[in-house]
XYZ file of N, CA and C in Angstrom:
657
model
N -166.941 -97.641 19.174
C -167.122 -97.621 20.642
C -166.616 -96.311 21.228
N -167.390 -95.709 22.073
C -166.999 -94.330 22.654
C -165.951 -94.452 23.728
N -165.427 -93.319 23.972
C -164.289 -93.263 24.966
C -164.716 -93.751 26.392
N -165.855 -93.367 26.848
C -166.238 -93.869 28.157
C -166.362 -95.418 28.240
N -166.887 -96.016 27.206
C -167.023 -97.436 27.180
C -165.595 -98.119 27.138
N -164.699 -97.498 26.409
C -163.360 -98.047 26.373
C -162.718 -97.923 27.696
N -162.822 -96.781 28.413
C -162.278 -96.663 29.686
C -162.820 -97.600 30.673
N -164.169 -97.845 30.668
C -164.808 -98.800 31.572
C -164.238 -100.217 31.237
N -164.220 -100.578 29.991
C -163.735 -101.955 29.738
C -162.282 -102.043 30.088
N -161.464 -101.030 29.925
C -160.160 -100.994 30.338
C -159.824 -101.193 31.855
N -160.797 -100.554 32.562
C -160.633 -100.754 34.050
C -160.861 -102.213 34.557
N -161.712 -102.909 33.733
C -161.888 -104.313 34.164
C -161.160 -105.284 33.349
N -160.198 -104.834 32.543
C -159.398 -105.716 31.814
C -160.157 -106.363 30.671
N -161.145 -105.716 30.096
C -161.958 -106.409 29.045
C -161.908 -105.667 27.771
N -160.899 -104.779 27.508
C -160.767 -104.088 26.221
C -160.107 -105.073 25.262
N -160.744 -105.476 24.242
C -160.286 -106.525 23.355
C -160.269 -106.229 21.913
N -159.407 -106.808 21.145
C -159.507 -106.639 19.590
C -160.692 -107.217 19.020
N -160.937 -106.853 17.756
C -162.040 -107.294 16.967
C -161.579 -108.347 16.033
N -162.522 -109.208 15.508
C -162.140 -110.175 14.410
C -161.758 -109.394 13.172
N -160.865 -109.953 12.372
C -160.484 -109.270 11.122
C -161.652 -109.114 10.138
N -161.503 -108.154 9.268
C -162.369 -108.014 8.142
C -161.679 -108.558 6.901
N -162.227 -109.665 6.452
C -161.552 -110.367 5.201
C -160.539 -111.312 5.740
N -159.545 -111.533 4.771
C -158.543 -112.568 5.156
C -157.212 -111.846 5.593
N -156.599 -112.343 6.601
C -155.297 -111.859 7.030
C -154.156 -112.611 6.389
N -153.587 -112.050 5.393
C -152.468 -112.673 4.624
C -151.226 -112.635 5.547
N -150.434 -113.710 5.448
C -149.193 -113.809 6.217
C -148.212 -112.742 5.935
N -148.194 -112.208 4.734
C -147.310 -111.144 4.365
C -148.004 -110.242 3.264
N -147.793 -109.000 3.335
C -148.253 -107.991 2.388
C -147.133 -107.329 1.645
N -146.762 -107.800 0.471
C -145.688 -107.086 -0.214
C -146.124 -105.700 -0.661
N -145.277 -104.740 -0.461
C -145.526 -103.345 -0.866
C -144.909 -102.947 -2.152
N -145.552 -102.139 -3.049
C -144.833 -101.724 -4.194
C -143.646 -100.784 -3.853
N -142.718 -100.746 -4.799
C -141.609 -99.855 -4.402
C -142.076 -98.398 -4.065
N -141.423 -97.787 -3.016
C -141.926 -96.460 -2.693
C -141.564 -95.435 -3.803
N -142.406 -94.476 -3.928
C -142.162 -93.395 -4.914
C -141.430 -92.277 -4.101
N -140.124 -92.163 -4.308
C -139.352 -91.235 -3.521
C -139.033 -89.889 -4.205
N -139.726 -89.636 -5.395
C -139.639 -88.398 -6.090
C -140.914 -87.585 -5.981
N -140.926 -86.315 -6.120
C -142.048 -85.520 -6.138
C -142.477 -85.059 -4.745
N -143.697 -84.733 -4.633
C -144.234 -84.174 -3.332
C -144.092 -82.754 -3.358
N -144.561 -82.092 -2.302
C -144.567 -80.649 -2.200
C -143.234 -80.193 -1.470
N -142.814 -78.941 -1.684
C -141.520 -78.582 -1.000
C -141.622 -78.637 0.470
N -140.466 -78.913 1.132
C -140.340 -79.186 2.532
C -141.016 -78.032 3.319
N -140.671 -76.741 3.075
C -141.164 -75.678 3.768
C -142.676 -75.531 3.741
N -143.229 -75.990 2.502
C -144.719 -75.916 2.426
C -145.327 -77.092 3.260
N -144.646 -78.236 3.290
C -145.141 -79.309 4.018
C -145.203 -78.954 5.568
N -144.066 -78.286 6.048
C -144.037 -77.774 7.386
C -145.020 -76.811 7.680
N -145.401 -76.010 6.740
C -146.515 -74.965 6.938
C -147.800 -75.643 7.038
N -148.065 -76.745 6.309
C -149.275 -77.440 6.307
C -149.449 -78.511 7.317
N -148.300 -78.841 8.042
C -148.428 -79.926 9.036
C -149.380 -79.613 10.122
N -150.271 -80.629 10.413
C -151.290 -80.390 11.471
C -151.835 -81.699 11.941
N -152.412 -81.606 13.113
C -153.143 -82.842 13.688
C -154.640 -82.683 13.259
N -155.198 -83.753 12.835
C -156.644 -83.814 12.467
C -157.314 -85.158 13.039
N -158.554 -84.987 13.445
C -159.144 -86.165 14.105
C -160.427 -86.582 13.449
N -160.589 -86.285 12.250
C -161.658 -86.833 11.461
C -161.194 -87.498 10.240
N -161.530 -88.809 9.983
C -161.071 -89.585 8.955
C -162.058 -90.270 8.191
N -161.996 -90.375 6.879
C -162.854 -91.149 6.028
C -162.544 -92.608 6.336
N -163.503 -93.479 6.217
C -163.222 -94.914 6.431
C -162.564 -95.620 5.268
N -162.328 -94.991 4.156
C -161.883 -95.599 2.959
C -160.452 -96.054 3.181
N -160.089 -97.228 2.649
C -158.775 -97.772 2.834
C -157.747 -97.023 2.024
N -156.486 -96.874 2.554
C -155.403 -96.223 1.680
C -154.964 -97.097 0.562
N -154.722 -96.537 -0.528
C -154.181 -97.226 -1.703
C -152.857 -97.831 -1.264
N -152.636 -99.041 -1.827
C -151.391 -99.750 -1.441
C -150.140 -98.950 -1.801
N -150.148 -98.153 -2.862
C -148.977 -97.359 -3.104
C -148.793 -96.321 -2.075
N -149.873 -95.661 -1.737
C -149.836 -94.659 -0.626
C -149.334 -95.288 0.721
N -149.793 -96.506 0.995
C -149.259 -97.154 2.226
C -147.761 -97.445 2.167
N -147.298 -97.827 0.936
C -145.952 -98.077 0.678
C -145.161 -96.776 0.930
N -145.586 -95.690 0.351
C -144.841 -94.431 0.423
C -144.878 -94.002 2.002
N -145.979 -94.144 2.597
C -146.079 -93.714 3.936
C -145.158 -94.443 4.919
N -144.990 -95.681 4.797
C -144.150 -96.540 5.655
C -142.761 -96.295 5.425
N -142.349 -96.085 4.032
C -140.980 -95.707 3.657
C -140.680 -94.452 4.275
N -141.549 -93.404 4.259
C -141.257 -92.112 4.910
C -141.041 -92.202 6.366
N -141.808 -93.117 6.977
C -141.704 -93.201 8.459
C -140.413 -93.889 8.849
N -139.972 -94.913 8.227
C -138.890 -95.775 8.723
C -138.192 -96.577 7.690
N -138.341 -96.159 6.360
C -137.715 -97.005 5.317
C -136.224 -96.764 5.114
N -135.698 -97.557 4.291
C -134.227 -97.526 3.965
C -134.037 -96.491 2.841
N -133.315 -95.420 3.115
C -133.022 -94.420 2.115
C -131.595 -94.430 1.542
N -130.772 -95.264 2.217
C -129.343 -95.395 1.669
C -129.035 -96.852 1.736
N -129.378 -97.579 0.760
C -129.240 -99.063 0.720
C -127.795 -99.526 1.033
N -126.788 -98.857 0.477
C -125.427 -99.274 0.654
C -125.059 -99.212 2.150
N -125.643 -98.351 2.951
C -125.351 -98.271 4.398
C -126.423 -98.803 5.299
N -127.611 -99.243 4.607
C -128.792 -99.618 5.320
C -129.334 -98.460 6.179
N -129.107 -97.210 5.634
C -129.476 -96.050 6.427
C -131.015 -95.782 6.353
N -131.593 -95.282 7.304
C -133.067 -95.028 7.409
C -133.433 -93.633 7.222
N -134.723 -93.421 7.080
C -135.303 -92.017 6.924
C -135.242 -91.402 8.265
N -135.210 -92.095 9.385
C -135.320 -91.513 10.716
C -134.080 -91.952 11.492
N -133.501 -91.133 12.330
C -132.298 -91.365 13.113
C -132.550 -92.361 14.211
N -131.476 -93.117 14.703
C -131.537 -93.990 15.796
C -130.225 -93.918 16.568
N -130.243 -93.642 17.860
C -128.894 -93.536 18.593
C -128.143 -94.807 18.484
N -126.862 -94.686 18.164
C -125.872 -95.777 18.158
C -126.408 -96.758 17.026
N -127.242 -96.361 16.124
C -127.833 -97.190 15.066
C -128.464 -98.508 15.782
N -129.222 -98.254 16.819
C -129.708 -99.459 17.404
C -130.990 -99.986 16.635
N -131.641 -99.008 15.877
C -132.811 -99.394 15.147
C -133.900 -100.140 16.011
N -134.169 -99.557 17.188
C -134.952 -100.252 18.148
C -136.460 -100.113 18.017
N -136.823 -99.245 17.048
C -138.295 -99.047 16.887
C -138.803 -99.800 15.721
N -139.892 -100.633 16.099
C -140.692 -101.358 15.068
C -141.990 -100.579 14.853
N -142.337 -100.461 13.643
C -143.613 -99.847 13.302
C -144.670 -100.914 12.974
N -145.690 -101.040 13.778
C -146.791 -101.919 13.470
C -147.934 -101.174 12.786
N -148.653 -101.852 11.947
C -149.679 -101.311 11.176
C -150.972 -102.095 11.426
N -151.883 -101.300 12.045
C -153.152 -101.926 12.422
C -154.121 -101.613 11.330
N -154.625 -102.719 10.701
C -155.548 -102.495 9.476
C -156.814 -103.422 9.809
N -157.883 -103.134 9.151
C -159.090 -103.971 9.378
C -158.811 -105.418 9.151
N -157.881 -105.749 8.246
C -157.632 -107.224 7.929
C -156.467 -107.730 8.760
N -155.976 -107.100 9.781
C -155.017 -107.668 10.677
C -154.014 -106.680 11.158
N -153.207 -107.119 12.051
C -152.067 -106.323 12.636
C -150.769 -106.770 11.937
N -149.988 -105.903 11.283
C -148.741 -106.269 10.624
C -147.583 -105.478 11.205
N -146.342 -106.008 10.974
C -145.131 -105.360 11.365
C -144.356 -104.961 10.111
N -144.002 -103.727 10.016
C -143.291 -103.229 8.830
C -141.806 -103.651 8.996
N -141.343 -104.310 7.931
C -139.929 -104.677 7.861
C -139.265 -103.845 6.777
N -138.445 -102.938 7.174
C -137.781 -102.013 6.232
C -136.821 -102.784 5.145
N -136.178 -103.668 5.619
C -135.078 -104.328 4.641
C -135.835 -104.950 3.506
N -136.957 -105.461 3.660
C -137.638 -105.992 2.443
C -138.766 -105.193 2.019
N -139.039 -104.118 2.644
C -140.194 -103.184 2.423
C -141.452 -104.038 2.292
N -141.807 -104.782 3.324
C -142.829 -105.739 3.346
C -143.642 -105.650 4.678
N -144.822 -105.974 4.703
C -145.498 -106.081 5.925
C -145.669 -107.630 6.343
N -145.368 -107.944 7.567
C -145.512 -109.327 8.036
C -146.684 -109.401 9.133
N -147.517 -110.409 8.951
C -148.621 -110.500 9.932
C -148.087 -110.817 11.331
N -148.567 -109.909 12.237
C -148.214 -110.147 13.683
C -149.420 -110.751 14.498
N -150.598 -110.362 14.110
C -151.806 -110.938 14.720
C -153.000 -110.838 13.731
N -153.707 -111.908 13.594
C -154.823 -111.963 12.699
C -156.091 -111.489 13.489
N -155.953 -110.261 13.991
C -157.050 -109.574 14.725
C -157.073 -108.117 14.309
N -158.173 -107.414 14.479
C -158.292 -106.068 14.238
C -158.104 -105.343 15.626
N -156.894 -104.702 15.781
C -156.587 -104.140 17.054
C -156.839 -102.626 17.069
N -157.389 -102.077 16.095
C -157.547 -100.624 15.923
C -158.184 -99.996 17.113
N -159.351 -100.615 17.622
C -160.052 -100.027 18.713
C -159.250 -99.876 20.030
N -158.161 -100.711 20.173
C -157.409 -100.581 21.360
C -156.065 -99.878 21.191
N -155.879 -99.196 20.054
C -154.703 -98.475 19.900
C -154.856 -97.024 20.506
N -155.998 -96.779 21.163
C -156.153 -95.518 21.823
C -157.617 -95.497 22.405
N -157.870 -94.592 23.333
C -159.208 -94.343 23.876
C -160.106 -93.511 23.035
N -159.593 -92.804 22.133
C -160.394 -91.955 21.302
C -161.283 -92.861 20.407
N -162.532 -92.330 20.141
C -163.461 -93.099 19.375
C -163.154 -93.238 17.930
N -162.371 -92.218 17.313
C -162.205 -92.237 15.935
C -161.205 -93.323 15.487
N -160.443 -93.957 16.458
C -159.448 -94.933 16.051
C -160.189 -96.184 15.557
N -161.325 -96.465 16.023
C -162.121 -97.721 15.581
C -162.391 -97.674 14.109
N -162.675 -96.504 13.615
C -163.196 -96.355 12.259
C -162.142 -95.987 11.205
N -161.078 -95.299 11.673
C -160.078 -94.853 10.677
C -159.367 -96.070 10.001
N -158.891 -96.012 8.827
C -158.419 -97.204 8.122
C -157.092 -97.723 8.587
N -156.344 -96.827 9.324
C -154.939 -97.256 9.634
C -154.525 -96.616 10.975
N -153.965 -97.431 11.763
C -153.348 -96.901 13.013
C -151.876 -97.508 13.097
N -150.918 -96.626 13.169
C -149.478 -96.990 13.358
C -149.184 -97.111 14.873
N -148.438 -98.146 15.191
C -148.061 -98.239 16.597
C -146.604 -98.357 16.703
N -145.854 -97.519 17.419
C -144.444 -97.468 17.493
C -143.919 -98.149 18.721
N -143.251 -99.253 18.622
C -142.804 -100.109 19.712
C -141.349 -100.179 19.790
N -140.746 -99.940 20.979
C -139.374 -99.957 21.193
C -139.014 -101.398 21.670
N -137.968 -101.967 21.091
C -137.401 -103.271 21.446
C -136.064 -102.923 22.241
N -136.190 -102.964 23.536
C -135.063 -102.577 24.373
C -133.906 -103.591 24.346
N -134.166 -104.824 23.793
C -133.120 -105.813 23.658
C -132.122 -105.362 22.596
N -132.546 -104.464 21.700
C -131.649 -103.995 20.669
C -130.693 -102.892 21.159
N -130.947 -102.340 22.374
C -130.286 -101.157 22.854
C -129.187 -101.562 23.819
N -128.523 -102.581 23.748
C -127.472 -103.017 24.667
C -126.303 -101.993 24.804
N -126.108 -101.265 23.742
C -124.970 -100.242 23.778
C -125.485 -99.045 24.494
N -126.776 -98.826 24.806
C -127.293 -97.690 25.382
C -127.452 -98.010 26.976
N -127.010 -97.087 27.832
C -127.245 -97.288 29.298
C -128.742 -97.481 29.525
N -129.125 -98.415 30.393
C -130.469 -98.812 30.694
C -131.291 -97.535 31.097
N -130.706 -96.653 31.804
C -131.533 -95.491 32.293
C -131.884 -94.554 31.164
N -131.122 -94.704 29.976
C -131.369 -93.772 28.916
C -132.228 -94.404 27.748
N -132.464 -95.689 27.869
C -133.069 -96.368 26.700
C -134.484 -95.819 26.352
N -135.312 -95.513 27.375
C -136.615 -95.055 27.006
C -136.572 -93.695 26.346
N -135.786 -92.847 26.865
C -135.734 -91.521 26.284
C -135.173 -91.432 24.862
N -134.119 -92.367 24.700
C -133.532 -92.446 23.375
C -134.536 -93.045 22.319
N -135.257 -94.008 22.819
C -136.273 -94.645 21.867
C -137.404 -93.740 21.529
N -137.780 -92.830 22.602
C -138.772 -91.922 22.353
C -138.451 -90.929 21.305
N -137.219 -90.455 21.341
C -136.687 -89.507 20.346
C -136.683 -90.156 18.932
N -136.410 -91.378 18.861
C -136.362 -92.077 17.492
C -137.824 -92.230 17.046
N -138.630 -92.589 17.963
C -140.158 -92.705 17.583
C -140.681 -91.364 17.106
N -140.342 -90.279 17.810
C -140.756 -88.956 17.489
C -140.355 -88.540 16.140
N -139.134 -88.927 15.768
C -138.592 -88.577 14.423
C -139.399 -89.233 13.319
N -139.881 -90.542 13.600
C -140.695 -91.207 12.713
C -142.069 -90.576 12.612
N -142.612 -90.286 13.740
C -143.908 -89.508 13.768
C -143.915 -88.279 12.843
N -142.854 -87.466 13.040
C -142.807 -86.294 12.221
C -142.671 -86.490 10.745
N -141.968 -87.650 10.408
C -141.807 -88.019 8.961
C -143.236 -88.273 8.443
N -144.062 -89.013 9.344
C -145.380 -89.293 8.841
C -146.155 -88.081 8.740
N -146.010 -87.147 9.669
C -146.843 -85.889 9.524
C -146.492 -85.082 8.202
N -145.193 -85.023 7.874
C -144.818 -84.345 6.717
C -145.253 -85.067 5.381
N -145.107 -86.353 5.451
C -145.673 -87.089 4.290
C -147.205 -86.816 4.189
N -147.894 -86.865 5.195
C -149.366 -86.652 5.186
C -149.658 -85.249 4.646
N -148.906 -84.313 5.081
C -149.141 -82.970 4.572
C -148.927 -82.935 3.146
N -147.914 -83.582 2.606
C -147.602 -83.575 1.205
C -148.636 -84.384 0.429
N -149.109 -85.514 0.952
C -149.910 -86.350 0.206
C -151.473 -86.030 0.427
N -151.751 -85.002 1.119
C -153.261 -84.692 1.339
C -153.887 -85.628 2.290
N -153.187 -86.227 3.205
C -153.799 -87.183 4.164
C -153.968 -86.461 5.512
N -154.758 -87.112 6.372
C -154.975 -86.621 7.799
C -154.258 -87.536 8.730
N -153.783 -86.897 9.823
C -153.049 -87.784 10.776
C -153.022 -87.041 12.142
N -152.904 -87.855 13.231
C -152.752 -87.345 14.554
C -151.966 -88.347 15.361
N -151.153 -87.841 16.235
C -150.297 -88.612 17.137
C -151.019 -88.725 18.404
N -150.913 -89.952 19.004
C -151.634 -90.210 20.285
C -150.800 -90.971 21.260
N -150.971 -90.648 22.516
C -150.167 -91.398 23.608
C -151.258 -91.861 24.730
N -152.528 -91.606 24.475
C -153.522 -92.030 25.543
C -153.923 -93.422 25.122
N -153.175 -94.429 25.664
C -153.368 -95.844 25.233
C -153.479 -96.732 26.370
N -154.307 -97.769 26.347
C -154.263 -98.736 27.375
C -153.204 -99.657 26.922
N -151.904 -99.419 27.443
C -150.754 -100.170 26.968
C -150.744 -101.664 27.295
N -151.285 -101.962 28.507
C -151.348 -103.361 28.794
C -152.283 -104.090 27.902
N -153.497 -103.667 27.648
C -154.381 -104.274 26.697
C -153.798 -104.467 25.327
N -153.186 -103.385 24.860
C -152.598 -103.386 23.520
C -151.476 -104.335 23.503
N -150.647 -104.320 24.414
C -149.435 -105.207 24.443
C -149.887 -106.679 24.329
N -150.896 -107.005 25.129
C -151.460 -108.342 25.123
C -151.982 -108.745 23.782
N -152.803 -107.790 23.204
C -153.367 -108.098 21.888
C -152.343 -108.201 20.842
N -151.171 -107.527 20.957
C -150.130 -107.585 19.942
C -149.207 -108.724 20.232
N -149.212 -109.381 21.363
C -148.329 -110.502 21.677
C -146.930 -110.023 21.880
N -146.794 -108.776 22.481
C -145.427 -108.233 22.740
C -144.777 -108.978 23.856
N -143.361 -108.875 23.913
C -142.593 -109.505 24.924
C -142.128 -108.472 25.989
N -141.535 -108.900 26.975
C -141.119 -108.042 28.185
C -140.253 -106.911 27.733
N -139.345 -107.124 26.824
C -138.474 -106.064 26.389
C -139.113 -105.047 25.474
N -140.355 -105.277 25.043
C -141.034 -104.334 24.168
C -141.821 -103.302 24.970
N -141.723 -102.111 24.405
C -142.447 -100.970 25.032
C -143.288 -100.141 23.978
N -144.560 -99.975 24.127
C -145.361 -99.184 23.311
C -145.131 -97.773 23.696
N -144.745 -96.989 22.636
C -144.447 -95.661 22.895
C -145.575 -94.668 22.498
N -146.010 -94.829 21.175
C -146.976 -93.956 20.644
C -147.785 -94.664 19.679
N -148.903 -94.033 19.237
C -149.726 -94.503 18.243
C -150.103 -93.444 17.328
N -150.326 -93.614 16.036
C -150.654 -92.447 15.071
C -151.691 -92.948 14.107
N -152.763 -92.215 14.039
C -153.815 -92.568 13.047
C -153.627 -91.821 11.819
N -153.870 -92.472 10.667
C -153.699 -91.907 9.327
C -154.961 -92.295 8.533
N -155.354 -91.378 7.695
C -156.514 -91.695 6.771
C -156.746 -90.509 5.856
N -157.658 -90.774 4.907
C -158.156 -89.710 3.952
C -159.025 -88.733 4.699
N -159.036 -87.544 4.283
C -159.945 -86.471 4.846
C -161.343 -86.856 4.576
N -162.267 -86.376 5.435
C -163.752 -86.527 5.224
C -164.129 -85.595 4.164
N -164.851 -86.205 3.200
C -165.377 -85.330 2.054
C -166.387 -84.384 2.550
N -166.303 -83.164 2.118
C -167.436 -82.225 2.531
C -168.699 -82.602 1.904
N -169.884 -82.400 2.571
C -171.147 -82.786 2.019
C -171.455 -82.007 0.764
N -172.033 -82.685 -0.165
C -172.395 -82.037 -1.432
C -173.598 -81.118 -1.310
N -173.516 -79.998 -2.013
C -174.623 -78.941 -1.870
C -175.828 -79.581 -2.617
């Protein structure tokens, strides 16, 4: 679906998710993340970039596992510390994973994906046309109910900083793993919130598309 069609549907409140492709499992266990290897940090920073063309091929389950751990996984189990910072350890950001087979919420403590909605919400994670076809869209959602120690006036900015740290983690992982990614904020938040079944305390901050690069045509 192109951008103009999405805008028109959004204006009349008719931007809707698609039926899932295949079966939506209630939980998707992930293999343990591979936390060794990868390219040097300075090289990953040099190669970090936004790209807007994605192959439709699904990501390997191990790659998905490593990606989500990089974004928001637990890297210090004894302290339940995460790969991204959170003010006052509120851990207010949930990472949702929009796949063709359903919408899932990443749970770092068990390193598992839990089904949030048996629908394909990729097309409403942004107005750009490529989000419909890319294999994976991440959605960063702040739960303000977890931020009771943070003054109300500062919660959105604090949560945005935490989400931004996760986004950069994803960028650096993609640079290291040879994946394409782009961060996006042009979203019909009302339509997406309804499709995701979010509550009043939840706030959609950002979305990020991830996928394999488009293979160059053969000579």
